[in-house]
Every structure is written in structure tokens, then in C-alpha cells.
Amino acid sequence: MLCGLGLTALLFAGISRLEQDRIVLTFTQRAHVRVFALSEGINNVIDTLRSVNNLYASRPAVSRDEFRRFVEPLAVRYPFVVGISYLRFVDDAERPAFEAALRQVLPGARITELRGNTLATAARRPRYRVIEFVEPFATNAAALGLDTMFSGDEASRRHAYDSGLPTAGRLTTLAQLPKAVSGMVVSMPVYRFGAPLGSVAARRAALVGETSVAIDPGAMVAHVLQPSGLPQLVHASNRRLQRVGLHVYADERKSSENLVYYTPPPGLDQPAVPPPFSWLLPRPPAPLTVTIDVAGRPWHVVAEMDDAVGLADHLASLSALALGLVMTLLGTAWVRTLATRNRTITDQVQERTAQLAEANRSLLLRERAIESSTNTIMIMEAGAGNPIVYVNPAFELQTGYTRDEVLGRSARVLCRDDLGQPGVLSIAAAIREQRDGHAVLRNYRKDGTLFWVETYVSPVRDERGVVTHFVSLHYDITAMKAYETELHHQSTHDALTGLPNRQLLHERLHEAIGRAMHDGHSLWVVSLDLDRFKFTNSRVGHRGGDRLLQVVADRLQEALRPGSTLARLGGDEFALTLLPDLGERQPRPEQVQRLLAALAAPLMLDDKEQFISGSAGVAVCPDDGTDAAVLIERADIAMFRAKEMGGNNFQFYTSAMRERLGERVQMETAMRRALERREFVLYYQPQVDIATGRIVAMEALVRWQHPELGMVAPGRFIPLAEETGMILPLGAWVLESACRQLVEWQREGRGYLRVAVNVSARQMAEHDFVQSVARVLEETGLDPATLELELTESAVMNDVEHAIDVMRALKRLGVKLAIDDFGTGYSSLAHLKRFAVDVLKIDQAFVRDLTIDPDDAAIVTTIIALAANLNLQVISEGVETVDQLSFLREHGCSQMQGYYFSRPVPATAIGTVLDENEAQVVAGNGAPLGVDT
């Protein structure tokens, strides 16, 4: 009975503690939910001030009407905001003019100051901080012109001016609120538009005023908590878990004058536990205090529960106490019954002893059972060497040894020379210690073939307890081991290529790092990703893509030296380790370049020639880390940088790349919204006919006018758009916008113009690309002959047959086709003569140095001659000097574009460019244009 009572007490105490922990946890969670909601709501209010401040940061000057229209919705949205104002620093010399401006808004207005609780004309002083704008004006008109230079909280304001962050003042009396209610003012500095703000001194020099928000803090807290139903109970069923009251203090001191909000905990909605049971239960949790930051000023939020002890909260512990008492009484009665039964059992045991003697005779039957077993059974003596004294017939079938060949010999005959395996040592220890043993062993048949067995060995004792023999049972698990080996291989290797997967790469890389650190040499981890594989995969199909990946794996494996590990991590992503050559301390860049060169060689896939390339990133151990996961991550970052640089190259990891990767993620997010927000704009660069000096075409060039970053260069977002697929909607928008613009120009009497639009490889890969071009031509009414589509050399060579089909379909529409950046890819004359193109565009990389580099000059003249022989028009890009123009004109280049003639300009400026060009043509001086925009 005493044991039962003790266990009942322990059970009651344990369950009671769990109930109390649950109450404390629930209380803490609910309290933190309220604190989080309060903190988020207050931050939203402070963001309102930031938005008002950003109004001044976004433009040189803000009018009173702009200020009113901007803040009116904010005042409606936040009813606890008493007033939103803009305060400007005014020198004494400016005072008359400033007061005159105020009187135009409010007759009789002037610069005032508070003397006690009364507004009076401000005394003369060198400088004032005056409320210039205030809304709502009807309730805050008296504050117009109020000088707040000596408001009593200047230290906080100076910190805000130096940091540029919002700051909250202490609780103070506001004229708009009842005298019993204290208000709070949050202010944020306004700096001169366009001024540099890189240092404290610069911010002080640029300070022109501040924006501020006057708030009723109690109403603000109630408003913030109200949308979630947190200030009061919503569902009666949750009252037991929602018993949380709140005190909110708007300062670091928790005093009554700083209390801005209080809601008591709801009353108990369940029966209370009566004494004396309530004395046994823990008290409710102590109040919880959480500090939050409100614009640089600490606020304290105190959550508390009521003191009542609810019956439902401790129902389990009270039930356990009652049940324990009942079970203790029942157990006591049961024990007395057992004592009576034991005497009966003793008599029965004596009777059964006689029956066991008879059962011994049945042991003879077991010998036959052993003989009939399909599992190997072996009996050994406990003496020196443990010779075998018995084997069953299954032993002979499994091992190939006859009984006579093994009797008297040690069981080690089955292990041959493989005695170092852990299982042999485990079985030997069990025999030596005369105990049961179990192990998995590699055994060998008489003919030498390997098979696996699961072995159990047990000692056999005589009537005195002395071990005389050991019996050993063997289960053949060879098939199961083969299955395990296959499963392990599948779990550590890629099913498609047979290469190690990520798991095995980590294991091998960890070992390689250890060896490199021990030997004192460097180890390179390379992350390699195929360029534009998604595009290629969409063209050749998933099966073709799988075969392509297998070819890539074979090429990379052949390019690696023995000892390196190549793994496929998924998709078109590979990773590998590079070891230094013999006698070297670190690998060489040529080893990585050899891998990229192996990829770049043309390959045949389904009787079609394909071209692929790769981008690689290199992380160096130990310079970039000694952890396998870290090295792989940093190699990935370097690989992404290589992709940003155009692909088909490799980059070493630097710490700056991590920051750049973060910028890349931010830019990708911003770019997905840019089309919806109309942030992309088209610029146009003229193409000039050299014979007449007349502008005959415009190349449409997309630009991104980012609201924060300004004009983003195409080199920063075009590669990202191609990689993410955003190039498809962006390219469609560019095509349609350029066509519509050309139609407008033609309606203005410039029917001789045509427009050139760049087309990406991703666009050409789309099955409905030709239909989309036809649809744009039909919707805009543009003459197809005035539209020129520029295809990059790499785009058409990626899948030659598909490119030829697309170009022929486009030519049937009537549009002109141009090969852009000609000479930078790897097209052949055999392919070029099959392409239905009209124009070859010489890349500016060859034009830039053609007057000083004989190689560039030879390439340019060759391209011009090639175009002439194929009856193709040739346009030279990047013409910037008169020497370049003269060289190209002399060698037969008929059309050009570049900064020498005009920079790319927006559509609104093209009219000026064309008018100037017409004037120069009439005057007999058609080039250069001389426009610099």
C-alpha cells in the first residue's frame, strides 16, 4: 500500500508539473503573439513616417497640396495619428518672408513658440525649427508656424539627424488630446534633395528639416491589436487559453505616468479547484515582461494571468490522484489474493516436476530435427582449438566439405586466411568468455567461392554448469548481402550517369580534405553547370537531354586525372575535385580549362550537331574553407559568377561574390515586377547609310529604369533574364513596342525607316515564335519588310536545323533577318549559305581596334568581302571615330551605327535626331550626326 501511495504521489506531481508547463508555455506563446503583433503594428505606423519622409527624398520640392494629398489617406488609415507635419529650419533672416508665406495659408499666422501652455510670438533667435505643413489642417491649424527648437528632447533629435533614422520622443501633453491623455511625437530628418549622405558630417550639412507624426499611443496600441481580436476574447471556447492581460509602458520605466494601455486578464470561465486540492497545485505563472523598440525608445509590455486555479487546467493530475488512490486499494486486495494462490502453485510445481522427467525423453527427437534443418549446425568442443565434433548434412551442402574432412579441425577452416574480419574476432571472444555470440562472417566454400553467413554461437553446460561444448548455427545471407550492396551503390551513385552523387561526393571530399591538410597541398572543388541546358533540353527532348548528360559525364571523366572525383548533383549540375599533378603543391588553371574545352567540342545527337559549353566555379581548400559543404557552396557561388560573365569560362571564389549573389537574387525579384510596373523602356540607335548620310533604320535597345537603382545597364539584367526565362515576356514586349513605335514614325511621314529588334535564343526555341511575330505584325499593321530581326550567331548555331526552319518561316512572313555579332561564334561557311539571312552585323569588338590591330582589320575586311560575295548587306556596330568610319567606307561597308553618329536615345528624342539628319543631308553633310544624349 505504501508503494502505491508513493507512486500515486509521484504521478500526481509529474502530471501537475506537465500541466503547469503547458499553462506557462501557452501563456508565454499568447503573450509573445500580442507583443509581436504590437511590434509589427507600431513598425507599420513608423513606416508611415518613413513614407512621408521618402516624399521629400524623392523630389527637390514638395508643395503644400502635394503634402496634403499624400498624408490624407494615412490620417484616415490611422485614426490615432493626431497630426502629420513637416518642420523646416528657418534662419532669422528668412523669417519675414517665411511668415508672409504662412499668412497666405492662414491669415494672421506667424512664427510662434510655447510659453507654458500658451502660444506666443517667437523671440528673435538665429535659427528656428518651424512647422510649415501640418495635416489634418482643421484640427492642427494653431500649430502652423510653431517653433519646436526647444522642445526638451533635442538629444534624441540630434541622434536622428546624425543617423537619418526615426526617433520617438517622451510622452507629452498634446493640445489635440484630453489633458488626462499623453501623446507622443515621432520625427525623422529631411535632407537636401540629392545631397550625399555617406557620413555624419554630410548628413548634418544636408539637414533642412524633419517630418513628424503626433500619436495617441494608447489608441495606437488598441488599434494595432484590434484587427486580430487580441485585446479581447473572441471565442468562449478559447478563454481558458487566452487568459492574458497586458500593460504597455511607453518608456524604460514601468510607472503609472508611462502606462499608455492596459487590459486586464479575462475572468476564469471554468470551475475553480477548491481547497485543499488547490493548495497542492502550482500557482499561475509570474508576469512576463518584454521590451520592444519604438523608434529608438524602449517600451515595456507586461503580460499577466489571473490567480485562479481552474479545474479544467488540472483535470489530468486530479484524475491521476483519484485513480491512484483507487488502484492502490485494489492492488492491496489483489496481493492478498496472490499470497493465497502461491500455496496452491507450490503443490502444482511438485506435480509438474514429475512431468518434466518424462519430457527429457523427447529430446531424442530433436536430434532428428537438427539433422533435417536446412541451416548449417556445427558443434565444437570447449577444449584447446575448439575442434569440430559434429556437423549436420546442411553443412556439407552449403560448404562443399564432407563431414570427415572437417571433424577434428577448427571452424576457422571456413574463413581461410580472412581471419582479420571483425566477425571472427567477435566469435572468438564469445568462445573465450564462454557466452553467447553473434556475428556476420565471410566464409569460403571448398572451391574458394565466397558466401556470407550470419553466425550464432552458444555454450553448452553440463549438470554442474561447466561448459563442455559450443553449438554454432549458420544462416546463408549471401543474397541479402548482394541486395544490400546494390542498394548502397544506388544510394551513392547517380542512376543516369553512374557518377557519384552528392552524398558520396561529400564523403570523398571530406577524405580528400583530410589528406590535403595532412600532405600540405591545395585541393580545388569545382562546380560545373552547362550553359543554357534548359534551352537545349527543350529542343532535343528529355531523352535526348539524358543522352547529352551521359556524353558530358564521359567527357569530363576522360579529362580528369586519376584520383579526382566527378559527381552529378542533379540536372545539369556537376561537381568535382581537382588534385595537383605529381610534384606540384596545387592544381593548375589549365586543368579546369581542359574540362571546359572537352565540353565545347561539337557532338552528334540524333544525327544533329550540337554545341554545348559550361560555366565553372572554383573554391580552393584551405584558402576558401576546410568544410566540404562550405567549399561546394562557394564553388557554386563562383559558378554563378561565371554564368553572369557570359558562360563558357571559370571563376575563382572571392568574398565579394557572395554579396553579388545577394544582389542577383534581389535583381531577379525586382525584374519579375518590372514589366508590370512599366519600368522597361526602349532606346533607339540610328543606323546610317554611308553613301547618302541618311538614317535608314533604328535598332531597338531595351533599358531598365529602376526606381531605386536608376538606369540599369543591359549587361546586368539581360543574361539574368535569359537564365530565368524572363527574356520571353520581355522580348515579346520589346518586339510589340518597337513595331508600334515604327508605325507612329511612318505615319509622321518617315516611311523609309525600318526597325531592328534583337531576338534571344530562348525566343527562337519557342514553338510559337513565328506565330507571335506574325500576330504582332497583324495587330500593329506594320509592313513586314520594315522589320529586321537580329539573331545572334550562337543562337542559330546551337540547333542549326531548327534555326534554319525558323528563319525560313520568318522569311515567308516578309521580315528581314540579320546575324548579329558575326564573327564571335563558331559558324561555318557551309551553314552560312543555308541561312536565309539578309544582313551580317560586324561585332564592335572587331571595330574598336581595327585601325591599330592588323588582325581585327583583316577580320573586318574578310567579313565585308564574304557578305559581298553572298549578296548580303553588312552593317558595322560600334563606330566611334572618323578613322574607323573611313576604313569601313573604304572597304565597302555600306551601313554603320555607333556613338560617332548617335548614342541610343529614347523615342521622344528620335524626332530631333531625324530632323537634324535631314537638315545635314540637305546641306550635303549627312554624317556624323553629333547627337550625345
PDB file of C-alpha atoms in Angstrom, residues 534-718:
ATOM      1  CA  LYS A 534      17.166  24.138 -70.307  1.00  0.00           C
ATOM      2  CA  PHE A 535      17.062  25.565 -73.808  1.00  0.00           C
ATOM      3  CA  THR A 536      18.941  22.592 -75.267  1.00  0.00           C
ATOM      4  CA  ASN A 537      16.777  20.142 -73.333  1.00  0.00           C
ATOM      5  CA  SER A 538      13.619  21.738 -74.678  1.00  0.00           C
ATOM      6  CA  ARG A 539      14.934  21.281 -78.221  1.00  0.00           C
ATOM      7  CA  VAL A 540      16.197  17.689 -78.039  1.00  0.00           C
ATOM      8  CA  GLY A 541      13.594  16.370 -75.570  1.00  0.00           C
ATOM      9  CA  HIS A 542      14.125  14.753 -72.207  1.00  0.00           C
ATOM     10  CA  ARG A 543      15.523  11.540 -73.665  1.00  0.00           C
ATOM     11  CA  GLY A 544      17.958  13.486 -75.810  1.00  0.00           C
ATOM     12  CA  GLY A 545      18.843  15.575 -72.765  1.00  0.00           C
ATOM     13  CA  ASP A 546      19.586  12.407 -70.789  1.00  0.00           C
ATOM     14  CA  ARG A 547      21.879  11.124 -73.529  1.00  0.00           C
ATOM     15  CA  LEU A 548      23.559  14.524 -73.644  1.00  0.00           C
ATOM     16  CA  LEU A 549      24.231  14.380 -69.903  1.00  0.00           C
ATOM     17  CA  GLN A 550      25.741  10.900 -70.307  1.00  0.00           C
ATOM     18  CA  VAL A 551      28.071  12.192 -73.030  1.00  0.00           C
ATOM     19  CA  VAL A 552      29.044  15.133 -70.816  1.00  0.00           C
ATOM     20  CA  ALA A 553      29.783  12.797 -67.925  1.00  0.00           C
ATOM     21  CA  ASP A 554      32.013  10.639 -70.136  1.00  0.00           C
ATOM     22  CA  ARG A 555      33.897  13.659 -71.489  1.00  0.00           C
ATOM     23  CA  LEU A 556      34.507  15.123 -68.046  1.00  0.00           C
ATOM     24  CA  GLN A 557      35.642  11.747 -66.707  1.00  0.00           C
ATOM     25  CA  GLU A 558      38.128  11.364 -69.542  1.00  0.00           C
ATOM     26  CA  ALA A 559      39.514  14.870 -68.935  1.00  0.00           C
ATOM     27  CA  LEU A 560      40.205  14.192 -65.250  1.00  0.00           C
ATOM     28  CA  ARG A 561      43.381  12.717 -63.862  1.00  0.00           C
ATOM     29  CA  PRO A 562      43.149   9.530 -61.748  1.00  0.00           C
ATOM     30  CA  GLY A 563      42.290  10.197 -58.105  1.00  0.00           C
ATOM     31  CA  SER A 564      39.864  13.029 -58.789  1.00  0.00           C
ATOM     32  CA  THR A 565      36.159  12.596 -58.047  1.00  0.00           C
ATOM     33  CA  LEU A 566      33.444  13.645 -60.513  1.00  0.00           C
ATOM     34  CA  ALA A 567      29.841  13.732 -59.234  1.00  0.00           C
ATOM     35  CA  ARG A 568      26.484  14.681 -60.670  1.00  0.00           C
ATOM     36  CA  LEU A 569      24.485  16.704 -58.172  1.00  0.00           C
ATOM     37  CA  GLY A 570      21.290  16.898 -60.201  1.00  0.00           C
ATOM     38  CA  GLY A 571      20.007  18.244 -63.506  1.00  0.00           C
ATOM     39  CA  ASP A 572      22.942  19.681 -65.449  1.00  0.00           C
ATOM     40  CA  GLU A 573      24.974  20.398 -62.293  1.00  0.00           C
ATOM     41  CA  PHE A 574      28.274  18.576 -61.768  1.00  0.00           C
ATOM     42  CA  ALA A 575      30.923  18.888 -59.087  1.00  0.00           C
ATOM     43  CA  LEU A 576      34.438  17.531 -58.943  1.00  0.00           C
ATOM     44  CA  THR A 577      37.683  17.636 -57.023  1.00  0.00           C
ATOM     45  CA  LEU A 578      40.981  18.575 -58.621  1.00  0.00           C
ATOM     46  CA  LEU A 579      44.279  17.381 -57.202  1.00  0.00           C
ATOM     47  CA  PRO A 580      47.684  18.816 -58.122  1.00  0.00           C
ATOM     48  CA  ASP A 581      49.801  16.997 -60.650  1.00  0.00           C
ATOM     49  CA  LEU A 582      52.681  14.909 -59.341  1.00  0.00           C
ATOM     50  CA  GLY A 583      55.352  17.096 -57.804  1.00  0.00           C
ATOM     51  CA  GLU A 584      53.037  20.143 -57.618  1.00  0.00           C
ATOM     52  CA  ARG A 585      51.572  21.793 -54.496  1.00  0.00           C
ATOM     53  CA  GLN A 586      48.329  22.942 -56.095  1.00  0.00           C
ATOM     54  CA  PRO A 587      46.255  22.274 -59.220  1.00  0.00           C
ATOM     55  CA  ARG A 588      46.662  24.487 -62.277  1.00  0.00           C
ATOM     56  CA  PRO A 589      44.008  26.549 -64.107  1.00  0.00           C
ATOM     57  CA  GLU A 590      44.810  24.575 -67.250  1.00  0.00           C
ATOM     58  CA  GLN A 591      43.133  21.565 -65.622  1.00  0.00           C
ATOM     59  CA  VAL A 592      39.820  23.454 -65.391  1.00  0.00           C
ATOM     60  CA  GLN A 593      40.231  24.868 -68.886  1.00  0.00           C
ATOM     61  CA  ARG A 594      40.778  21.337 -70.161  1.00  0.00           C
ATOM     62  CA  LEU A 595      37.360  20.369 -68.763  1.00  0.00           C
ATOM     63  CA  LEU A 596      35.632  23.304 -70.474  1.00  0.00           C
ATOM     64  CA  ALA A 597      37.418  22.546 -73.742  1.00  0.00           C
ATOM     65  CA  ALA A 598      36.240  18.925 -73.565  1.00  0.00           C
ATOM     66  CA  LEU A 599      32.660  20.171 -73.270  1.00  0.00           C
ATOM     67  CA  ALA A 600      32.962  22.715 -76.078  1.00  0.00           C
ATOM     68  CA  ALA A 601      33.821  20.150 -78.764  1.00  0.00           C
ATOM     69  CA  PRO A 602      30.851  19.579 -81.138  1.00  0.00           C
ATOM     70  CA  LEU A 603      28.854  16.384 -80.633  1.00  0.00           C
ATOM     71  CA  MET A 604      26.294  14.482 -82.682  1.00  0.00           C
ATOM     72  CA  LEU A 605      22.928  13.773 -81.066  1.00  0.00           C
ATOM     73  CA  ASP A 606      20.231  12.083 -83.145  1.00  0.00           C
ATOM     74  CA  ASP A 607      22.219  12.869 -86.300  1.00  0.00           C
ATOM     75  CA  LYS A 608      22.259  16.568 -85.410  1.00  0.00           C
ATOM     76  CA  GLU A 609      25.358  18.506 -84.497  1.00  0.00           C
ATOM     77  CA  GLN A 610      25.052  20.113 -81.065  1.00  0.00           C
ATOM     78  CA  PHE A 611      27.258  22.639 -79.322  1.00  0.00           C
ATOM     79  CA  ILE A 612      27.423  22.926 -75.569  1.00  0.00           C
ATOM     80  CA  SER A 613      29.550  24.822 -73.126  1.00  0.00           C
ATOM     81  CA  GLY A 614      29.884  25.046 -69.392  1.00  0.00           C
ATOM     82  CA  SER A 615      30.454  27.552 -66.604  1.00  0.00           C
ATOM     83  CA  ALA A 616      32.646  26.547 -63.681  1.00  0.00           C
ATOM     84  CA  GLY A 617      33.359  27.945 -60.248  1.00  0.00           C
ATOM     85  CA  VAL A 618      36.412  27.012 -58.190  1.00  0.00           C
ATOM     86  CA  ALA A 619      36.776  27.022 -54.393  1.00  0.00           C
ATOM     87  CA  VAL A 620      40.269  26.412 -53.004  1.00  0.00           C
ATOM     88  CA  CYS A 621      40.965  24.364 -49.898  1.00  0.00           C
ATOM     89  CA  PRO A 622      42.189  25.558 -47.428  1.00  0.00           C
ATOM     90  CA  ASP A 623      42.013  29.213 -48.591  1.00  0.00           C
ATOM     91  CA  ASP A 624      38.220  29.221 -49.005  1.00  0.00           C
ATOM     92  CA  GLY A 625      37.451  26.750 -46.204  1.00  0.00           C
ATOM     93  CA  THR A 626      38.081  23.232 -44.967  1.00  0.00           C
ATOM     94  CA  ASP A 627      34.476  22.053 -44.721  1.00  0.00           C
ATOM     95  CA  ALA A 628      33.072  20.070 -47.633  1.00  0.00           C
ATOM     96  CA  ALA A 629      29.652  21.760 -47.601  1.00  0.00           C
ATOM     97  CA  VAL A 630      31.218  25.231 -47.423  1.00  0.00           C
ATOM     98  CA  LEU A 631      33.581  24.533 -50.327  1.00  0.00           C
ATOM     99  CA  ILE A 632      30.755  23.210 -52.529  1.00  0.00           C
ATOM    100  CA  GLU A 633      28.592  26.225 -51.670  1.00  0.00           C
ATOM    101  CA  ARG A 634      31.375  28.675 -52.508  1.00  0.00           C
ATOM    102  CA  ALA A 635      32.204  26.855 -55.731  1.00  0.00           C
ATOM    103  CA  ASP A 636      28.505  27.238 -56.666  1.00  0.00           C
ATOM    104  CA  ILE A 637      28.695  30.975 -55.987  1.00  0.00           C
ATOM    105  CA  ALA A 638      31.760  31.272 -58.248  1.00  0.00           C
ATOM    106  CA  MET A 639      29.960  29.233 -60.911  1.00  0.00           C
ATOM    107  CA  PHE A 640      27.012  31.648 -60.878  1.00  0.00           C
ATOM    108  CA  ARG A 641      29.506  34.484 -61.367  1.00  0.00           C
ATOM    109  CA  ALA A 642      30.936  32.670 -64.401  1.00  0.00           C
ATOM    110  CA  LYS A 643      27.406  32.412 -65.831  1.00  0.00           C
ATOM    111  CA  GLU A 644      26.875  36.137 -65.258  1.00  0.00           C
ATOM    112  CA  MET A 645      30.021  36.802 -67.300  1.00  0.00           C
ATOM    113  CA  GLY A 646      28.500  35.082 -70.319  1.00  0.00           C
ATOM    114  CA  GLY A 647      29.272  31.425 -69.648  1.00  0.00           C
ATOM    115  CA  ASN A 648      31.982  29.174 -71.119  1.00  0.00           C
ATOM    116  CA  ASN A 649      34.509  30.344 -68.518  1.00  0.00           C
ATOM    117  CA  PHE A 650      35.559  29.634 -64.956  1.00  0.00           C
ATOM    118  CA  GLN A 651      35.942  31.889 -61.955  1.00  0.00           C
ATOM    119  CA  PHE A 652      37.656  31.513 -58.584  1.00  0.00           C
ATOM    120  CA  TYR A 653      35.570  32.245 -55.496  1.00  0.00           C
ATOM    121  CA  THR A 654      36.013  35.606 -53.788  1.00  0.00           C
ATOM    122  CA  SER A 655      34.191  37.009 -50.781  1.00  0.00           C
ATOM    123  CA  ALA A 656      32.712  39.746 -52.977  1.00  0.00           C
ATOM    124  CA  MET A 657      30.842  37.114 -54.999  1.00  0.00           C
ATOM    125  CA  ARG A 658      28.574  36.279 -52.069  1.00  0.00           C
ATOM    126  CA  GLU A 659      27.407  39.885 -51.915  1.00  0.00           C
ATOM    127  CA  ARG A 660      26.977  39.916 -55.685  1.00  0.00           C
ATOM    128  CA  LEU A 661      24.880  36.744 -55.486  1.00  0.00           C
ATOM    129  CA  GLY A 662      22.599  38.501 -52.999  1.00  0.00           C
ATOM    130  CA  GLU A 663      22.285  41.422 -55.420  1.00  0.00           C
ATOM    131  CA  ARG A 664      21.484  38.954 -58.199  1.00  0.00           C
ATOM    132  CA  VAL A 665      18.615  37.447 -56.174  1.00  0.00           C
ATOM    133  CA  GLN A 666      17.265  40.934 -55.418  1.00  0.00           C
ATOM    134  CA  MET A 667      17.539  41.942 -59.071  1.00  0.00           C
ATOM    135  CA  GLU A 668      15.745  38.780 -60.186  1.00  0.00           C
ATOM    136  CA  THR A 669      12.864  39.567 -57.813  1.00  0.00           C
ATOM    137  CA  ALA A 670      12.707  43.189 -58.956  1.00  0.00           C
ATOM    138  CA  MET A 671      12.859  42.190 -62.625  1.00  0.00           C
ATOM    139  CA  ARG A 672       9.794  39.938 -62.270  1.00  0.00           C
ATOM    140  CA  ARG A 673       7.776  43.004 -61.263  1.00  0.00           C
ATOM    141  CA  ALA A 674       9.402  45.438 -63.697  1.00  0.00           C
ATOM    142  CA  LEU A 675       7.187  44.575 -66.674  1.00  0.00           C
ATOM    143  CA  GLU A 676       4.006  45.060 -64.634  1.00  0.00           C
ATOM    144  CA  ARG A 677       5.297  48.367 -63.313  1.00  0.00           C
ATOM    145  CA  ARG A 678       6.330  49.594 -66.802  1.00  0.00           C
ATOM    146  CA  GLU A 679       9.939  50.110 -65.724  1.00  0.00           C
ATOM    147  CA  PHE A 680      11.392  48.892 -69.030  1.00  0.00           C
ATOM    148  CA  VAL A 681      11.855  51.489 -71.755  1.00  0.00           C
ATOM    149  CA  LEU A 682      13.126  51.315 -75.329  1.00  0.00           C
ATOM    150  CA  TYR A 683      16.032  53.369 -76.627  1.00  0.00           C
ATOM    151  CA  TYR A 684      16.826  53.577 -80.329  1.00  0.00           C
ATOM    152  CA  GLN A 685      20.236  53.859 -82.021  1.00  0.00           C
ATOM    153  CA  PRO A 686      20.251  55.087 -85.639  1.00  0.00           C
ATOM    154  CA  GLN A 687      21.759  53.060 -88.489  1.00  0.00           C
ATOM    155  CA  VAL A 688      23.207  55.325 -91.187  1.00  0.00           C
ATOM    156  CA  ASP A 689      23.576  54.694 -94.908  1.00  0.00           C
ATOM    157  CA  ILE A 690      27.130  55.917 -95.590  1.00  0.00           C
ATOM    158  CA  ALA A 691      26.532  56.686 -99.264  1.00  0.00           C
ATOM    159  CA  THR A 692      23.732  59.206 -98.553  1.00  0.00           C
ATOM    160  CA  GLY A 693      24.376  60.049 -94.894  1.00  0.00           C
ATOM    161  CA  ARG A 694      20.694  59.359 -94.205  1.00  0.00           C
ATOM    162  CA  ILE A 695      19.369  57.443 -91.204  1.00  0.00           C
ATOM    163  CA  VAL A 696      17.634  54.391 -92.675  1.00  0.00           C
ATOM    164  CA  ALA A 697      16.912  52.261 -89.590  1.00  0.00           C
ATOM    165  CA  MET A 698      16.757  52.189 -85.795  1.00  0.00           C
ATOM    166  CA  GLU A 699      17.946  49.377 -83.562  1.00  0.00           C
ATOM    167  CA  ALA A 700      15.616  48.965 -80.562  1.00  0.00           C
ATOM    168  CA  LEU A 701      17.597  48.559 -77.334  1.00  0.00           C
ATOM    169  CA  VAL A 702      15.837  47.772 -74.042  1.00  0.00           C
ATOM    170  CA  ARG A 703      16.743  49.677 -70.875  1.00  0.00           C
ATOM    171  CA  TRP A 704      15.547  49.228 -67.311  1.00  0.00           C
ATOM    172  CA  GLN A 705      14.612  52.394 -65.406  1.00  0.00           C
ATOM    173  CA  HIS A 706      14.741  51.008 -61.848  1.00  0.00           C
ATOM    174  CA  PRO A 707      13.024  53.250 -59.252  1.00  0.00           C
ATOM    175  CA  GLU A 708      15.960  52.887 -56.841  1.00  0.00           C
ATOM    176  CA  LEU A 709      18.963  51.801 -58.909  1.00  0.00           C
ATOM    177  CA  GLY A 710      18.296  54.224 -61.726  1.00  0.00           C
ATOM    178  CA  MET A 711      19.112  53.186 -65.304  1.00  0.00           C
ATOM    179  CA  VAL A 712      20.301  49.541 -65.148  1.00  0.00           C
ATOM    180  CA  ALA A 713      22.739  48.533 -67.888  1.00  0.00           C
ATOM    181  CA  PRO A 714      21.535  45.694 -70.190  1.00  0.00           C
ATOM    182  CA  GLY A 715      24.644  43.690 -69.350  1.00  0.00           C
ATOM    183  CA  ARG A 716      23.352  43.369 -65.778  1.00  0.00           C
ATOM    184  CA  PHE A 717      19.821  42.140 -66.456  1.00  0.00           C
ATOM    185  CA  ILE A 718      19.718  40.576 -69.952  1.00  0.00           C
TER     186      ILE A 718
END
